[in-house]
Amino acid sequence: MAVYLLKWSFLLMTITMMVHTFVVFRGTIWLDRNEIIDTFPKLRCEKLREKFLSAEESKTPLNMKSFTDDLRVLMRCPHKPNITQRERYRVELRACCNATGSLFLTRENTFKGQRIKYETNRKISKLVDNTVFNMLPPSTPWKNGSRFSRCSVVGNSGILRNSSCGTEINSADIVFRYPDLEKRPKPLLDRVSAYSDAPLLLPAFAYTFCTDISFKVHKVLRMNRPHQKVVFFNPEYLLQLFQYWQRRGLQEIRLTSGLMLASVAIELCDEVQLYGFWPFETDLYGRPVTHHYYDDIGPSRRMHAMPKEFVQLLRMHSQGSIRLNLDRCQ
């Protein structure tokens, strides 16, 4: 009888333990399942950030399908600003190049009788006579140490078409654009009027042929749109900026205007958002896109290494220094 009771007691205890274990185990599965549902996208986003943060330009042909599939997911991930990394770039750029005081030529950083050396050929220079000096603004439009909250840098890629990003772009404190005044077909005054009273920044001293063109634009706008200022890139700033990116592994003959202005924005702005930066022939969904949103004339592959620049910007996006917008805006 005692043995019989002992067996039943053992059986009851075993059943009780099984039920208790089942309830606890079942509850644990239920909780873990919800956590998995909540954290899976987060984990995938983190893995993609890590993947693109360590990305380098491949010597083998790019698998665009796999690349754009990953990018499409990354663009849907919540952006994670990294203030530490952002400040590191800002400090480095200000130390090496100083867009705050040296982005363009002014009467503060240039004097009469000075010879301005060209950015791409240091053996050639232009004398700053009274005519040239009078073209220069008295100073930069911002004070030394000024910071802007949010800035948009707008590229020329065809992915801008039907992106619905106009309102978001224009809501920034400063919008940097770089229209091609030489290739676009509309008359000059029609083209620049689209940008209201925004100053026009020209590379007058990049190459010798740029000087006459820039001076003519300055003259035409001064006569017809005196409220719209024309300023000239400081070639010393552009040279230092080129060397900055070269030290970081970017090998090309000259930086694109897009990377130049993105660098300016990183130094001057707390939050930098890039639109229209896309060097490929198809978008994130495999649809053909034109090289520019206004034409399909490709870049000089000898001068620029746009895929390499894009990889650099993608790294910065992944680490939270800037934000790339490659899809439609909400």
XYZ file of C-alpha atoms in Angstrom:
330
model
C 0.000 0.000 0.000
C 2.818 2.338 0.917
C 4.570 1.507 -2.347
C 1.307 2.152 -4.251
C 0.836 5.556 -2.604
C 4.460 6.398 -3.239
C 4.048 5.645 -6.944
C 0.918 7.801 -7.169
C 2.616 10.625 -5.274
C 5.597 10.447 -7.601
C 3.289 10.395 -10.648
C 1.260 13.370 -9.360
C 4.437 15.310 -8.611
C 5.770 14.541 -12.063
C 2.531 15.663 -13.754
C 2.485 18.851 -11.636
C 6.100 19.631 -12.597
C 5.324 18.980 -16.271
C 2.295 21.286 -16.182
C 4.232 23.964 -14.322
C 7.160 23.615 -16.703
C 4.817 23.714 -19.697
C 3.139 26.904 -18.469
C 6.443 28.626 -17.765
C 7.987 27.366 -21.002
C 4.881 28.314 -22.968
C 4.944 31.782 -21.402
C 8.609 32.139 -22.212
C 8.055 31.227 -25.836
C 5.227 33.734 -26.059
C 7.410 36.530 -24.664
C 10.397 35.635 -26.787
C 8.245 35.497 -29.892
C 7.089 39.068 -29.345
C 10.628 40.181 -28.633
C 11.811 38.500 -31.817
C 9.058 40.216 -33.785
C 10.039 43.586 -32.279
C 13.808 43.196 -32.474
C 14.291 41.380 -35.793
C 14.079 44.567 -37.902
C 16.369 46.308 -35.398
C 18.914 43.517 -35.618
C 18.729 43.507 -39.400
C 19.183 47.271 -39.483
C 22.222 47.035 -37.214
C 23.755 44.326 -39.387
C 23.185 46.395 -42.521
C 24.736 49.451 -40.874
C 27.767 47.383 -39.937
C 27.942 45.942 -43.443
C 27.876 49.314 -45.193
C 30.101 50.942 -42.596
C 32.879 48.561 -43.594
C 32.007 48.685 -47.301
C 34.747 49.251 -49.823
C 34.556 49.585 -53.570
C 34.755 46.095 -54.988
C 37.110 45.260 -57.846
C 34.556 42.760 -59.120
C 31.311 43.850 -60.827
C 28.713 44.996 -58.304
C 25.727 42.709 -57.756
C 23.168 45.502 -58.069
C 20.209 43.303 -57.091
C 21.747 42.310 -53.764
C 23.153 45.805 -53.219
C 19.873 47.622 -53.817
C 17.859 45.040 -51.853
C 20.013 45.778 -48.801
C 19.926 49.520 -49.417
C 16.150 49.501 -49.743
C 15.882 47.929 -46.282
C 18.486 50.313 -44.854
C 16.537 53.330 -46.112
C 13.525 52.088 -44.125
C 15.537 51.727 -40.924
C 15.195 54.540 -38.372
C 18.088 56.931 -38.777
C 20.450 56.856 -35.773
C 22.358 60.145 -35.469
C 25.828 59.766 -34.026
C 26.766 63.124 -32.528
C 30.300 62.005 -31.668
C 31.112 60.980 -35.240
C 29.386 64.071 -36.627
C 31.460 66.358 -34.417
C 34.638 64.525 -35.346
C 34.070 65.257 -39.026
C 33.159 68.858 -38.248
C 36.299 69.455 -36.206
C 38.504 67.798 -38.836
C 36.993 69.761 -41.704
C 37.217 73.055 -39.881
C 40.838 72.387 -38.921
C 41.913 71.449 -42.437
C 39.719 73.589 -44.657
C 37.577 76.079 -42.713
C 34.459 76.653 -44.783
C 33.357 79.092 -42.084
C 35.936 81.667 -43.118
C 37.488 80.408 -46.347
C 34.780 78.790 -48.466
C 34.737 81.642 -50.947
C 36.846 84.676 -51.711
C 35.963 87.841 -49.808
C 37.567 91.199 -49.173
C 38.467 89.873 -45.747
C 40.547 86.911 -46.939
C 41.805 88.409 -50.222
C 43.708 91.644 -50.859
C 44.539 93.842 -53.841
C 47.762 92.869 -55.564
C 47.478 89.250 -54.407
C 47.873 86.497 -56.970
C 45.220 83.777 -56.712
C 46.617 80.377 -57.643
C 44.333 78.084 -59.569
C 43.050 74.988 -57.812
C 44.084 72.497 -60.505
C 47.283 74.165 -61.724
C 49.314 75.850 -59.025
C 51.755 77.302 -61.538
C 49.096 79.630 -62.937
C 47.668 82.554 -60.996
C 45.328 85.502 -61.423
C 46.158 89.024 -60.217
C 43.607 90.582 -57.897
C 43.259 94.025 -59.438
C 40.563 96.596 -58.638
C 38.061 94.918 -60.981
C 38.462 91.485 -59.378
C 38.542 92.881 -55.851
C 35.310 94.805 -56.378
C 33.569 91.583 -57.449
C 34.200 90.058 -54.029
C 31.695 90.355 -51.177
C 32.847 92.183 -48.038
C 32.633 89.025 -45.907
C 30.968 85.643 -45.541
C 27.208 85.715 -44.859
C 27.666 83.875 -41.572
C 29.716 84.762 -38.538
C 32.711 82.718 -37.519
C 31.508 79.761 -35.493
C 27.938 79.968 -36.789
C 25.944 76.740 -36.794
C 22.737 75.918 -38.608
C 20.259 73.373 -37.323
C 19.360 71.408 -40.461
C 20.723 71.613 -43.995
C 19.724 69.936 -47.249
C 22.289 69.193 -49.951
C 20.614 68.480 -53.276
C 22.393 66.468 -55.951
C 21.461 66.148 -59.597
C 20.633 62.448 -59.901
C 17.544 61.283 -61.762
C 16.251 59.622 -58.572
C 14.972 63.079 -57.614
C 12.228 62.802 -60.218
C 8.853 62.061 -58.628
C 10.546 61.668 -55.243
C 8.115 64.045 -53.508
C 11.045 65.420 -51.498
C 10.590 69.098 -52.390
C 8.757 70.122 -49.232
C 11.185 68.252 -46.997
C 14.198 69.726 -48.807
C 12.917 73.291 -48.618
C 12.061 73.049 -44.921
C 15.784 73.068 -44.042
C 17.552 76.167 -42.719
C 19.917 76.147 -45.696
C 19.587 74.347 -49.033
C 22.722 73.685 -51.085
C 22.144 72.980 -54.800
C 24.527 72.731 -57.729
C 22.806 73.272 -61.088
C 24.926 72.920 -64.200
C 24.714 76.383 -65.740
C 26.791 75.405 -68.751
C 24.886 72.301 -69.916
C 21.291 73.173 -69.071
C 19.530 74.685 -72.086
C 17.502 77.512 -70.573
C 18.830 81.068 -70.640
C 20.942 81.990 -67.645
C 18.497 84.419 -66.039
C 15.642 81.902 -66.250
C 17.764 79.232 -64.650
C 18.996 81.220 -61.674
C 15.599 82.850 -61.022
C 14.333 79.429 -59.935
C 16.541 79.764 -56.851
C 15.093 83.104 -55.732
C 17.766 85.317 -54.116
C 20.125 82.489 -53.150
C 23.811 83.334 -53.737
C 25.413 81.630 -56.713
C 28.758 79.987 -55.889
C 31.043 79.570 -58.918
C 34.452 77.852 -59.348
C 36.080 80.868 -61.025
C 39.583 79.705 -60.170
C 39.302 75.939 -60.624
C 40.508 76.041 -64.247
C 41.562 79.016 -66.347
C 38.565 78.620 -68.680
C 36.231 78.974 -65.662
C 37.388 82.519 -64.954
C 35.882 84.319 -67.948
C 32.632 82.352 -67.691
C 32.283 83.159 -63.988
C 33.107 86.828 -64.494
C 30.478 87.071 -67.270
C 27.851 85.465 -65.039
C 28.759 87.938 -62.302
C 28.376 90.864 -64.709
C 25.045 89.677 -66.152
C 23.488 89.066 -62.753
C 24.762 92.333 -61.302
C 23.015 94.175 -64.147
C 19.788 92.138 -64.224
C 19.417 90.620 -60.754
C 21.516 92.776 -58.412
C 19.846 91.217 -55.347
C 21.251 87.789 -56.308
C 24.894 87.652 -55.296
C 27.618 85.794 -57.157
C 30.558 84.529 -55.123
C 33.658 82.551 -56.091
C 34.977 79.375 -54.506
C 38.269 79.942 -52.737
C 40.710 77.640 -54.617
C 42.754 77.191 -51.436
C 39.697 75.814 -49.666
C 38.983 73.383 -52.524
C 42.590 72.209 -52.597
C 42.651 71.542 -48.855
C 39.311 69.752 -49.112
C 40.598 67.567 -51.950
C 43.613 66.599 -49.845
C 41.374 65.872 -46.847
C 39.358 63.276 -48.768
C 42.469 61.957 -50.469
C 43.956 61.150 -47.060
C 40.815 59.142 -46.400
C 41.385 56.932 -49.408
C 39.342 58.763 -52.047
C 41.385 58.695 -55.243
C 40.136 60.868 -58.094
C 41.394 63.816 -60.109
C 38.803 66.212 -58.686
C 35.953 66.059 -56.187
C 32.415 66.367 -57.481
C 30.453 69.506 -56.630
C 28.152 67.306 -54.571
C 30.876 66.103 -52.211
C 32.271 69.642 -51.968
C 28.936 71.047 -50.795
C 28.214 68.061 -48.559
C 31.550 68.784 -46.845
C 30.586 72.432 -46.399
C 27.266 71.395 -44.868
C 28.923 68.927 -42.466
C 31.057 71.749 -41.115
C 28.288 74.356 -40.866
C 25.206 72.310 -39.921
C 24.078 70.159 -37.011
C 22.034 67.850 -39.232
C 22.878 67.154 -42.883
C 20.479 65.431 -45.271
C 21.498 64.513 -48.820
C 19.082 64.110 -51.732
C 19.776 63.128 -55.330
C 23.127 61.453 -54.676
C 23.032 58.264 -56.742
C 25.714 57.310 -59.326
C 24.026 54.207 -60.793
C 21.833 53.595 -63.851
C 18.946 51.949 -61.969
C 17.261 52.937 -58.708
C 16.563 50.880 -55.576
C 13.782 49.033 -57.421
C 15.738 48.257 -60.585
C 14.057 50.991 -62.618
C 16.231 52.957 -65.081
C 17.132 56.487 -63.954
C 18.816 59.281 -65.866
C 22.173 60.525 -64.705
C 20.706 63.974 -64.012
C 17.088 64.798 -63.258
C 17.183 67.239 -66.193
C 19.215 65.223 -68.747
C 21.089 61.952 -69.206
C 24.574 63.284 -69.889
C 27.012 61.207 -67.872
C 29.942 62.476 -65.791
C 33.583 62.566 -66.743
C 34.779 59.174 -65.527
C 38.341 60.377 -65.936
C 37.793 63.300 -63.557
C 35.393 61.895 -60.980
C 35.016 58.610 -59.102
C 31.356 58.934 -58.209
C 30.777 55.334 -57.017
C 33.740 55.746 -54.651
C 32.308 58.989 -53.339
C 28.948 57.297 -52.857
C 30.536 54.476 -50.840
C 32.135 57.099 -48.597
C 28.803 58.873 -48.087
C 27.082 55.534 -47.448
C 29.610 54.781 -44.702
C 28.892 58.157 -43.119
C 25.153 57.508 -43.298
C 25.615 54.104 -41.671
C 27.593 55.585 -38.786
C 25.046 58.380 -38.262
C 27.142 61.359 -39.419
C 24.822 62.336 -42.279
C 21.543 61.087 -43.704
C 21.211 59.841 -47.281
C 17.749 59.915 -48.825
C 17.537 57.470 -51.734
C 13.835 56.680 -51.814
C 10.580 58.609 -52.014
C 9.951 61.039 -49.177
C 6.887 60.446 -47.011
